[in-house]
């Protein structure tokens, strides 16, 4: 995650693995100040192609 840590940083309030793009590989969705989607690949989760996503919880998010 870019930038230095600050006092109000949050990461991982909600975490879920889901294949949300239909490529057959689970993507890691992490709720944070700027919620992120880290795409899955044949070798696991990668930061290549990481994107922000709507902070509204996806189906089956754990609270």
N, CA and C atoms as an extended XYZ file, in Angstrom:
189
Properties=species:S:1:pos:R:3:atomname:S:1:resname:S:1:resid:I:1 pbc="F F F"
N         0.839       -1.149        0.000 N   UNK     1
C         0.000        0.000        0.000 CA  UNK     1
C         0.897        1.229        0.000 C   UNK     1
N         0.635        2.159       -0.856 N   UNK     2
C         1.532        3.301       -0.987 CA  UNK     2
C         1.457        4.261        0.193 C   UNK     2
N         2.549        4.952        0.428 N   UNK     3
C         2.592        6.011        1.430 CA  UNK     3
C         2.938        5.517        2.818 C   UNK     3
N         3.312        6.457        3.673 N   UNK     4
C         3.661        6.114        5.053 CA  UNK     4
C         2.424        5.820        5.887 C   UNK     4
N         2.597        5.111        6.981 N   UNK     5
C         1.502        4.847        7.912 CA  UNK     5
C         1.121        6.128        8.637 C   UNK     5
N        -0.152        6.277        8.909 N   UNK     6
C        -0.627        7.403        9.703 CA  UNK     6
C        -1.502        6.867       10.821 C   UNK     6
N        -1.806        7.701       11.784 N   UNK     7
C        -2.540        7.276       12.984 CA  UNK     7
C        -3.918        6.708       12.668 C   UNK     7
N        -4.570        7.181       11.620 N   UNK     8
C        -5.936        6.741       11.328 CA  UNK     8
C        -6.022        5.702       10.213 C   UNK     8
N        -4.898        5.109        9.819 N   UNK     9
C        -4.922        4.091        8.765 CA  UNK     9
C        -5.754        2.896        9.195 C   UNK     9
N        -6.466        2.333        8.248 N   UNK    10
C        -7.261        1.127        8.481 CA  UNK    10
C        -7.017        0.182        7.315 C   UNK    10
N        -6.958       -1.105        7.623 N   UNK    11
C        -6.795       -2.094        6.568 CA  UNK    11
C        -7.337       -3.416        7.068 C   UNK    11
N        -8.245       -4.000        6.320 N   UNK    12
C        -8.718       -5.332        6.638 CA  UNK    12
C        -9.932       -5.403        7.544 C   UNK    12
N       -10.720       -4.319        7.639 N   UNK    13
C       -11.964       -4.411        8.414 CA  UNK    13
C       -12.832       -5.541        7.868 C   UNK    13
N       -12.924       -5.612        6.550 N   UNK    14
C       -13.644       -6.689        5.874 CA  UNK    14
C       -12.691       -7.304        4.856 C   UNK    14
N       -12.620       -8.626        4.833 N   UNK    15
C       -11.724       -9.327        3.913 CA  UNK    15
C       -12.482      -10.503        3.313 C   UNK    15
N       -12.351      -10.673        1.999 N   UNK    16
C       -13.045      -11.795        1.369 CA  UNK    16
C       -12.341      -12.204        0.084 C   UNK    16
N       -12.249      -13.501       -0.147 N   UNK    17
C       -11.772      -14.046       -1.420 CA  UNK    17
C       -12.987      -14.414       -2.256 C   UNK    17
N       -13.080      -13.856       -3.439 N   UNK    18
C       -14.190      -14.130       -4.355 CA  UNK    18
C       -13.695      -13.963       -5.784 C   UNK    18
N       -14.145      -14.831       -6.674 N   UNK    19
C       -13.842      -14.675       -8.097 CA  UNK    19
C       -14.878      -13.716       -8.671 C   UNK    19
N       -14.632      -12.432       -8.541 N   UNK    20
C       -15.618      -11.441       -8.962 CA  UNK    20
C       -15.486      -11.038      -10.424 C   UNK    20
N       -14.405      -11.447      -11.091 N   UNK    21
C       -14.283      -11.114      -12.511 CA  UNK    21
C       -14.473      -12.336      -13.411 C   UNK    21
N       -14.780      -13.488      -12.822 N   UNK    22
C       -15.129      -14.678      -13.596 CA  UNK    22
C       -13.977      -15.359      -14.314 C   UNK    22
N       -12.730      -15.144      -13.857 N   UNK    23
C       -11.600      -15.775      -14.538 CA  UNK    23
C       -11.191      -17.105      -13.908 C   UNK    23
N       -11.945      -17.561      -12.910 N   UNK    24
C       -11.648      -18.832      -12.270 CA  UNK    24
C       -10.623      -18.747      -11.150 C   UNK    24
N       -10.173      -17.549      -10.813 N   UNK    25
C        -9.196      -17.344       -9.742 CA  UNK    25
C        -9.773      -16.373       -8.721 C   UNK    25
N        -9.630      -16.702       -7.441 N   UNK    26
C       -10.179      -15.858       -6.382 CA  UNK    26
C        -9.421      -14.542       -6.293 C   UNK    26
N       -10.160      -13.452       -6.166 N   UNK    27
C        -9.598      -12.120       -5.976 CA  UNK    27
C        -9.748      -11.759       -4.507 C   UNK    27
N        -8.772      -11.050       -3.964 N   UNK    28
C        -8.810      -10.637       -2.570 CA  UNK    28
C        -9.405       -9.241       -2.485 C   UNK    28
N       -10.523       -9.123       -1.795 N   UNK    29
C       -11.181       -7.837       -1.563 CA  UNK    29
C       -10.922       -7.447       -0.117 C   UNK    29
N       -10.389       -6.245        0.084 N   UNK    30
C       -10.028       -5.781        1.410 CA  UNK    30
C       -10.637       -4.409        1.631 C   UNK    30
N       -11.412       -4.295        2.701 N   UNK    31
C       -11.981       -3.013        3.069 CA  UNK    31
C       -10.921       -2.226        3.821 C   UNK    31
N       -10.716       -1.011        3.393 N   UNK    32
C        -9.743       -0.118        4.013 CA  UNK    32
C       -10.244        1.296        3.787 C   UNK    32
N        -9.425        2.291        4.087 N   UNK    33
C        -9.822        3.665        3.808 CA  UNK    33
C       -10.175        3.790        2.327 C   UNK    33
N        -9.322        3.260        1.468 N   UNK    34
C        -9.623        3.077        0.052 CA  UNK    34
C        -9.686        1.577       -0.173 C   UNK    34
N       -10.901        1.027       -0.324 N   UNK    35
C       -11.063       -0.418       -0.442 CA  UNK    35
C       -10.409       -0.927       -1.717 C   UNK    35
N        -9.764       -2.091       -1.628 N   UNK    36
C        -8.957       -2.610       -2.717 CA  UNK    36
C        -9.413       -3.984       -3.178 C   UNK    36
N        -9.179       -4.258       -4.453 N   UNK    37
C        -9.335       -5.590       -5.027 CA  UNK    37
C        -7.972       -5.983       -5.573 C   UNK    37
N        -7.388       -7.051       -5.005 N   UNK    38
C        -6.115       -7.582       -5.476 CA  UNK    38
C        -6.438       -8.831       -6.290 C   UNK    38
N        -6.135       -8.825       -7.580 N   UNK    39
C        -6.544       -9.935       -8.436 CA  UNK    39
C        -5.795      -11.232       -8.147 C   UNK    39
N        -6.494      -12.327       -8.362 N   UNK    40
C        -5.878      -13.641       -8.263 CA  UNK    40
C        -5.172      -13.989       -9.554 C   UNK    40
N        -4.146      -14.826       -9.448 N   UNK    41
C        -3.421      -15.290      -10.628 CA  UNK    41
C        -3.145      -16.783      -10.444 C   UNK    41
N        -2.547      -17.394      -11.439 N   UNK    42
C        -2.221      -18.820      -11.349 CA  UNK    42
C        -1.285      -19.110      -10.180 C   UNK    42
N        -0.478      -18.114       -9.778 N   UNK    43
C         0.463      -18.319       -8.676 CA  UNK    43
C        -0.006      -17.696       -7.364 C   UNK    43
N        -1.219      -17.153       -7.331 N   UNK    44
C        -1.765      -16.573       -6.099 CA  UNK    44
C        -2.182      -15.119       -6.283 C   UNK    44
N        -2.419      -14.462       -5.165 N   UNK    45
C        -2.842      -13.064       -5.188 CA  UNK    45
C        -1.662      -12.192       -5.626 C   UNK    45
N        -1.957      -11.167       -6.419 N   UNK    46
C        -0.916      -10.270       -6.907 CA  UNK    46
C        -1.352       -8.813       -6.746 C   UNK    46
N        -0.378       -7.926       -6.658 N   UNK    47
C        -0.694       -6.504       -6.614 CA  UNK    47
C        -0.774       -5.917       -8.024 C   UNK    47
N        -0.301       -6.665       -9.015 N   UNK    48
C        -0.393       -6.215      -10.404 CA  UNK    48
C        -1.865       -6.156      -10.795 C   UNK    48
N        -2.327       -5.002      -11.198 N   UNK    49
C        -3.723       -4.846      -11.570 CA  UNK    49
C        -4.644       -4.570      -10.393 C   UNK    49
N        -4.076       -4.255       -9.220 N   UNK    50
C        -4.906       -3.917       -8.056 CA  UNK    50
C        -5.745       -2.685       -8.367 C   UNK    50
N        -6.997       -2.706       -7.938 N   UNK    51
C        -7.901       -1.594       -8.196 CA  UNK    51
C        -8.712       -1.272       -6.952 C   UNK    51
N        -9.188       -0.037       -6.890 N   UNK    52
C       -10.131        0.322       -5.843 CA  UNK    52
C       -11.494       -0.222       -6.251 C   UNK    52
N       -12.345       -0.486       -5.280 N   UNK    53
C       -13.709       -0.915       -5.585 CA  UNK    53
C       -14.668       -0.189       -4.671 C   UNK    53
N       -15.928       -0.198       -5.051 N   UNK    54
C       -16.968        0.438       -4.256 CA  UNK    54
C       -16.942       -0.159       -2.856 C   UNK    54
N       -16.909        0.678       -1.851 N   UNK    55
C       -16.784        0.213       -0.468 CA  UNK    55
C       -18.007       -0.550        0.029 C   UNK    55
N       -19.096       -0.569       -0.749 N   UNK    56
C       -20.255       -1.356       -0.334 CA  UNK    56
C       -19.860       -2.823       -0.295 C   UNK    56
N       -20.191       -3.535        0.785 N   UNK    57
C       -19.775       -4.943        0.896 CA  UNK    57
C       -20.284       -5.795       -0.262 C   UNK    57
N       -19.441       -6.713       -0.706 N   UNK    58
C       -19.863       -7.679       -1.716 CA  UNK    58
C       -20.554       -8.835       -1.007 C   UNK    58
N       -21.275       -9.654       -1.760 N   UNK    59
C       -21.989      -10.796       -1.177 CA  UNK    59
C       -21.066      -11.624       -0.299 C   UNK    59
N       -21.550      -11.984        0.855 N   UNK    60
C       -20.861      -12.873        1.795 CA  UNK    60
C       -19.639      -12.257        2.453 C   UNK    60
N       -19.536      -10.932        2.472 N   UNK    61
C       -18.464      -10.304        3.251 CA  UNK    61
C       -18.670      -10.649        4.725 C   UNK    61
N       -17.611      -10.897        5.437 N   UNK    62
C       -17.687      -11.141        6.877 CA  UNK    62
C       -17.623       -9.819        7.615 C   UNK    62
N       -18.469       -9.668        8.595 N   UNK    63
C       -18.450       -8.437        9.398 CA  UNK    63
C       -17.846       -8.719       10.736 C   UNK    63
